[in-house]
mmCIF file of C-alpha atoms in Angstrom:
data_model
loop_
_atom_site.group_PDB
_atom_site.id
_atom_site.type_symbol
_atom_site.label_atom_id
_atom_site.label_comp_id
_atom_site.label_asym_id
_atom_site.label_seq_id
_atom_site.Cartn_x
_atom_site.Cartn_y
_atom_site.Cartn_z
ATOM 1 C CA SER A 118 -17.009 7.621 5.488
ATOM 2 C CA GLN A 119 -14.048 5.276 5.408
ATOM 3 C CA GLN A 120 -12.960 4.150 1.968
ATOM 4 C CA GLY A 121 -10.125 1.883 2.988
ATOM 5 C CA GLU A 122 -10.214 -0.750 5.678
ATOM 6 C CA GLU A 123 -6.983 -2.128 7.045
ATOM 7 C CA ASP A 124 -6.510 -5.601 8.366
ATOM 8 C CA PRO A 125 -5.447 -6.547 10.975
ATOM 9 C CA GLN A 126 -6.347 -3.724 13.347
ATOM 10 C CA ALA A 127 -3.326 -4.558 15.484
ATOM 11 C CA LEU A 128 -0.182 -6.605 14.937
ATOM 12 C CA SER A 129 2.615 -7.525 17.359
ATOM 13 C CA ILE A 130 5.862 -9.083 16.163
ATOM 14 C CA GLN A 131 9.500 -9.517 17.175
ATOM 15 C CA GLU A 132 12.330 -7.551 15.627
ATOM 16 C CA GLY A 133 13.588 -9.207 12.487
ATOM 17 C CA GLU A 134 10.212 -10.661 11.543
ATOM 18 C CA ASN A 135 8.177 -9.485 8.572
ATOM 19 C CA ALA A 136 4.940 -7.545 9.008
ATOM 20 C CA THR A 137 2.111 -7.682 6.491
ATOM 21 C CA MET A 138 -0.851 -5.321 6.501
ATOM 22 C CA ASN A 139 -3.773 -5.406 4.125
ATOM 23 C CA CYS A 140 -6.115 -2.752 2.822
ATOM 24 C CA SER A 141 -9.410 -3.086 0.985
ATOM 25 C CA TYR A 142 -11.192 -0.261 -0.762
ATOM 26 C CA LYS A 143 -14.495 0.263 -2.501
ATOM 27 C CA THR A 144 -14.315 2.470 -5.599
ATOM 28 C CA SER A 145 -12.152 2.675 -8.706
ATOM 29 C CA ILE A 146 -8.902 4.450 -7.990
ATOM 30 C CA ASN A 147 -5.952 5.880 -9.888
ATOM 31 C CA ASN A 148 -3.559 5.404 -6.988
ATOM 32 C CA LEU A 149 -3.307 4.063 -3.458
ATOM 33 C CA GLN A 150 -1.010 5.385 -0.769
ATOM 34 C CA TRP A 151 0.394 4.143 2.518
ATOM 35 C CA TYR A 152 1.249 6.417 5.428
ATOM 36 C CA ARG A 153 2.883 5.862 8.808
ATOM 37 C CA GLN A 154 1.999 7.698 12.005
ATOM 38 C CA ASN A 155 4.050 7.607 15.164
ATOM 39 C CA SER A 156 2.088 8.162 18.356
ATOM 40 C CA GLY A 157 0.851 11.748 18.674
ATOM 41 C CA ARG A 158 2.504 12.884 15.465
ATOM 42 C CA GLY A 159 1.501 13.714 11.918
ATOM 43 C CA LEU A 160 1.434 11.170 9.129
ATOM 44 C CA VAL A 161 4.433 10.422 6.946
ATOM 45 C CA HIS A 162 3.992 9.400 3.325
ATOM 46 C CA LEU A 163 5.605 6.023 2.675
ATOM 47 C CA ILE A 164 4.739 4.968 -0.838
ATOM 48 C CA LEU A 165 2.293 5.627 -3.683
ATOM 49 C CA ILE A 166 1.314 2.909 -6.115
ATOM 50 C CA ARG A 167 -0.582 3.776 -9.282
ATOM 51 C CA SER A 168 -3.462 1.731 -10.650
ATOM 52 C CA ASN A 169 -1.370 0.446 -13.561
ATOM 53 C CA GLU A 170 1.301 -0.896 -11.186
ATOM 54 C CA ARG A 171 1.102 -4.239 -9.424
ATOM 55 C CA GLU A 172 4.071 -4.018 -7.088
ATOM 56 C CA LYS A 173 6.385 -1.352 -5.795
ATOM 57 C CA HIS A 174 9.419 -1.398 -3.526
ATOM 58 C CA SER A 175 11.000 1.216 -1.315
ATOM 59 C CA GLY A 176 13.800 0.038 0.938
ATOM 60 C CA ARG A 177 12.330 -2.583 3.294
ATOM 61 C CA LEU A 178 8.786 -1.820 2.098
ATOM 62 C CA ARG A 179 6.946 -3.755 -0.556
ATOM 63 C CA VAL A 180 3.470 -2.732 -1.673
ATOM 64 C CA THR A 181 1.190 -4.733 -3.932
ATOM 65 C CA LEU A 182 -2.025 -3.647 -5.587
ATOM 66 C CA ASP A 183 -4.755 -5.869 -6.983
ATOM 67 C CA THR A 184 -7.348 -3.655 -8.647
ATOM 68 C CA SER A 185 -9.562 -6.619 -9.534
ATOM 69 C CA LYS A 186 -9.927 -7.429 -5.832
ATOM 70 C CA LYS A 187 -9.749 -3.792 -4.739
ATOM 71 C CA SER A 188 -7.022 -4.618 -2.266
ATOM 72 C CA SER A 189 -3.450 -3.726 -1.405
ATOM 73 C CA SER A 190 -0.861 -5.061 0.970
ATOM 74 C CA LEU A 191 2.109 -3.473 2.710
ATOM 75 C CA LEU A 192 5.004 -5.740 3.667
ATOM 76 C CA ILE A 193 7.738 -4.509 6.002
ATOM 77 C CA THR A 194 10.685 -6.878 5.931
ATOM 78 C CA ALA A 195 13.205 -7.393 8.736
ATOM 79 C CA SER A 196 11.207 -5.178 11.085
ATOM 80 C CA ARG A 197 12.837 -2.951 13.683
ATOM 81 C CA ALA A 198 11.558 -1.496 16.942
ATOM 82 C CA ALA A 199 11.528 1.900 15.194
ATOM 83 C CA ASP A 200 8.845 0.564 12.817
ATOM 84 C CA THR A 201 6.386 0.625 15.727
ATOM 85 C CA ALA A 202 3.620 2.945 14.522
ATOM 86 C CA SER A 203 0.158 3.014 12.985
ATOM 87 C CA TYR A 204 -0.044 2.410 9.261
ATOM 88 C CA PHE A 205 -2.846 3.789 7.100
ATOM 89 C CA CYS A 206 -3.845 3.191 3.542
ATOM 90 C CA ALA A 207 -5.478 6.053 1.684
ATOM 91 C CA THR A 208 -7.273 6.279 -1.631
ATOM 92 C CA PRO A 209 -8.711 9.196 -3.583
ATOM 93 C CA LYS A 210 -12.419 9.635 -2.967
ATOM 94 C CA SER A 211 -13.044 9.478 -6.695
ATOM 95 C CA TYR A 212 -11.015 8.954 -9.799
ATOM 96 C CA ASN A 213 -10.361 12.594 -10.682
ATOM 97 C CA THR A 214 -9.477 13.961 -7.291
ATOM 98 C CA ASP A 215 -6.562 13.723 -4.893
ATOM 99 C CA LYS A 216 -8.778 14.218 -1.827
ATOM 100 C CA LEU A 217 -7.775 11.197 0.220
ATOM 101 C CA ILE A 218 -9.953 8.976 2.330
ATOM 102 C CA PHE A 219 -8.064 7.119 5.050
ATOM 103 C CA GLY A 220 -8.744 3.780 6.643
ATOM 104 C CA THR A 221 -8.764 3.138 10.378
ATOM 105 C CA GLY A 222 -5.193 1.898 10.391
ATOM 106 C CA THR A 223 -3.127 -1.048 11.580
ATOM 107 C CA ARG A 224 -1.258 -0.545 14.838
ATOM 108 C CA LEU A 225 2.080 -2.323 14.576
ATOM 109 C CA GLN A 226 4.147 -3.092 17.659
ATOM 110 C CA VAL A 227 7.657 -4.424 17.108
ATOM 111 C CA PHE A 228 9.314 -5.848 20.221
ATOM 112 C CA PRO A 229 13.115 -5.744 20.565
ATOM 113 C CA ASP B 13 11.757 24.659 3.109
ATOM 114 C CA THR B 14 11.294 22.584 6.244
ATOM 115 C CA GLY B 15 7.989 20.966 5.376
ATOM 116 C CA VAL B 16 4.491 21.673 6.631
ATOM 117 C CA SER B 17 4.366 23.665 9.844
ATOM 118 C CA GLN B 18 1.406 23.785 12.232
ATOM 119 C CA ASN B 19 0.905 26.042 15.210
ATOM 120 C CA PRO B 20 0.251 25.680 18.023
ATOM 121 C CA ARG B 21 1.197 22.065 18.734
ATOM 122 C CA HIS B 22 -1.198 21.876 21.641
ATOM 123 C CA LYS B 23 -4.198 23.958 22.632
ATOM 124 C CA ILE B 24 -6.322 23.620 25.743
ATOM 125 C CA THR B 25 -9.429 25.753 25.792
ATOM 126 C CA LYS B 26 -12.588 26.091 27.781
ATOM 127 C CA ARG B 27 -15.866 25.089 26.228
ATOM 128 C CA GLY B 28 -17.443 28.014 24.413
ATOM 129 C CA GLN B 29 -14.182 29.743 23.553
ATOM 130 C CA ASN B 30 -12.962 30.330 20.006
ATOM 131 C CA VAL B 31 -9.688 28.862 18.773
ATOM 132 C CA THR B 32 -7.626 29.390 15.633
ATOM 133 C CA PHE B 33 -4.970 27.119 14.192
ATOM 134 C CA ARG B 34 -2.405 27.987 11.558
ATOM 135 C CA CYS B 35 -0.817 25.877 8.840
ATOM 136 C CA ASP B 36 2.133 26.861 6.662
ATOM 137 C CA PRO B 37 2.371 24.454 3.722
ATOM 138 C CA ILE B 38 5.315 23.660 1.501
ATOM 139 C CA SER B 39 5.647 26.775 -0.616
ATOM 140 C CA GLU B 40 5.602 24.993 -3.979
ATOM 141 C CA HIS B 41 2.417 23.088 -3.146
ATOM 142 C CA ASN B 42 -0.829 24.423 -4.574
ATOM 143 C CA ARG B 43 -3.200 22.275 -2.522
ATOM 144 C CA LEU B 44 -3.786 22.415 1.203
ATOM 145 C CA TYR B 45 -5.945 20.066 3.262
ATOM 146 C CA TRP B 46 -7.364 19.992 6.773
ATOM 147 C CA TYR B 47 -8.183 16.717 8.489
ATOM 148 C CA ARG B 48 -9.372 15.822 11.952
ATOM 149 C CA GLN B 49 -8.322 12.690 13.790
ATOM 150 C CA THR B 50 -9.682 11.233 16.987
ATOM 151 C CA LEU B 51 -8.029 8.533 19.050
ATOM 152 C CA GLY B 52 -7.835 5.183 17.318
ATOM 153 C CA GLN B 53 -9.298 6.474 14.071
ATOM 154 C CA GLY B 54 -7.917 7.485 10.720
ATOM 155 C CA PRO B 55 -7.884 11.121 9.621
ATOM 156 C CA GLU B 56 -11.253 12.472 8.480
ATOM 157 C CA PHE B 57 -11.405 15.047 5.709
ATOM 158 C CA LEU B 58 -12.589 18.530 6.642
ATOM 159 C CA THR B 59 -11.785 20.865 3.756
ATOM 160 C CA TYR B 60 -9.249 21.670 1.080
ATOM 161 C CA PHE B 61 -7.948 24.566 -0.967
ATOM 162 C CA GLN B 62 -6.395 24.913 -4.349
ATOM 163 C CA ASN B 63 -4.390 28.089 -4.103
ATOM 164 C CA GLU B 64 -6.760 30.502 -2.327
ATOM 165 C CA ALA B 65 -9.998 28.842 -3.439
ATOM 166 C CA GLN B 66 -11.789 26.570 -0.972
ATOM 167 C CA LEU B 67 -12.944 23.754 -3.220
ATOM 168 C CA GLU B 68 -14.765 21.466 -0.832
ATOM 169 C CA LYS B 69 -16.034 21.311 2.725
ATOM 170 C CA SER B 70 -17.044 18.169 4.535
ATOM 171 C CA ARG B 71 -20.422 17.838 6.187
ATOM 172 C CA LEU B 72 -18.346 17.339 9.354
ATOM 173 C CA LEU B 73 -17.525 21.030 9.149
ATOM 174 C CA SER B 74 -20.407 22.687 10.965
ATOM 175 C CA ASP B 75 -21.164 26.399 10.843
ATOM 176 C CA ARG B 76 -18.838 26.827 13.803
ATOM 177 C CA PHE B 77 -15.862 25.895 11.654
ATOM 178 C CA SER B 78 -14.291 28.187 9.078
ATOM 179 C CA ALA B 79 -11.097 27.930 7.105
ATOM 180 C CA GLU B 80 -9.251 30.452 5.003
ATOM 181 C CA ARG B 81 -6.194 30.522 2.819
ATOM 182 C CA PRO B 82 -5.544 34.150 1.957
ATOM 183 C CA LYS B 83 -3.314 34.692 -1.068
ATOM 184 C CA GLY B 84 -2.890 30.953 -1.438
ATOM 185 C CA SER B 85 -0.172 30.758 1.189
ATOM 186 C CA PHE B 86 -0.772 29.822 4.835
ATOM 187 C CA SER B 87 -4.175 28.678 6.060
ATOM 188 C CA THR B 88 -6.134 29.148 9.257
ATOM 189 C CA LEU B 89 -8.824 26.947 10.752
ATOM 190 C CA GLU B 90 -11.105 28.615 13.279
ATOM 191 C CA ILE B 91 -13.541 26.878 15.575
ATOM 192 C CA GLN B 92 -16.094 29.098 17.264
ATOM 193 C CA ARG B 93 -17.913 28.239 20.496
ATOM 194 C CA THR B 94 -15.879 25.088 21.012
ATOM 195 C CA GLU B 95 -17.556 21.946 22.332
ATOM 196 C CA GLN B 96 -16.013 18.935 24.059
ATOM 197 C CA GLY B 97 -16.656 16.914 20.925
ATOM 198 C CA ASP B 98 -14.224 19.143 19.053
ATOM 199 C CA SER B 99 -11.339 17.654 21.039
ATOM 200 C CA ALA B 100 -9.124 15.976 18.455
ATOM 201 C CA MET B 101 -5.887 16.244 16.501
ATOM 202 C CA TYR B 102 -6.221 18.701 13.617
ATOM 203 C CA LEU B 103 -3.908 17.832 10.767
ATOM 204 C CA CYS B 104 -2.855 19.969 7.846
ATOM 205 C CA ALA B 105 -1.323 18.575 4.672
ATOM 206 C CA SER B 106 -0.204 19.993 1.360
ATOM 207 C CA SER B 107 0.390 18.530 -2.066
ATOM 208 C CA SER B 108 1.363 19.495 -5.553
ATOM 209 C CA TYR B 109 -1.342 18.067 -7.759
ATOM 210 C CA GLU B 110 -0.098 18.104 -11.299
ATOM 211 C CA GLN B 111 -0.546 15.411 -13.881
ATOM 212 C CA GLY B 112 2.396 13.072 -13.855
ATOM 213 C CA ALA B 113 3.994 14.767 -10.868
ATOM 214 C CA TYR B 114 1.840 13.791 -7.927
ATOM 215 C CA TYR B 115 3.525 12.198 -4.953
ATOM 216 C CA GLY B 116 0.935 12.318 -2.194
ATOM 217 C CA TYR B 117 0.521 14.489 0.864
ATOM 218 C CA THR B 118 3.048 16.035 3.186
ATOM 219 C CA PHE B 119 1.533 16.358 6.638
ATOM 220 C CA GLY B 120 2.351 18.713 9.456
ATOM 221 C CA SER B 121 2.766 17.460 13.021
ATOM 222 C CA GLY B 122 -0.776 18.475 13.896
ATOM 223 C CA THR B 123 -2.456 20.615 16.537
ATOM 224 C CA ARG B 124 -3.951 18.709 19.444
ATOM 225 C CA LEU B 125 -7.041 20.467 20.766
ATOM 226 C CA THR B 126 -8.463 19.677 24.173
ATOM 227 C CA VAL B 127 -11.741 21.316 25.142
ATOM 228 C CA VAL B 128 -12.414 21.268 28.889
#
């Protein structure tokens, strides 16, 4: 079963624009993670935000977490063509495990 | 250490044949995971190990699937009597799950299985 659901399913933007992806989840969590997947490749861990954090930055990435709404967002600023990929949020299936449940992903296309 | 390694990268097999995939995790990681991913979907959990112990198997893992992690090092995933529905990307990941020192999964590049 899918724990996280990303929105939108697909997003197309021009280079230099910002891209925002959202994730909703269902159960209580101790962390939420975002991963990137280039076509036909494995997933790459981008950022982990813990349940006691509200915002986290890593380079051009900004992640927010709202545990009251059970939602998170990933913002990519000043996007580049190389950011074209699928982005997945993942949450532990339950509070005391690190077994991750992934959403269906947002497919981001950045046009030069 | 060059990360998580999966072999082969691609496998084409005839229906009914057995296949085996290998995953070499990051050596310091005590947990190893197998996921399956079909086109347009997120990865689905199959099974995971802590050291050599298999702690959980998904209901997706039928009797035709078996996974091992001898000596807590590399892992193998075997599919017996393959079916066309087994065609997917099989992903391996590892992590070091220790309180206060958990940073998420490191994935391999995956093994793409095509059953013809």
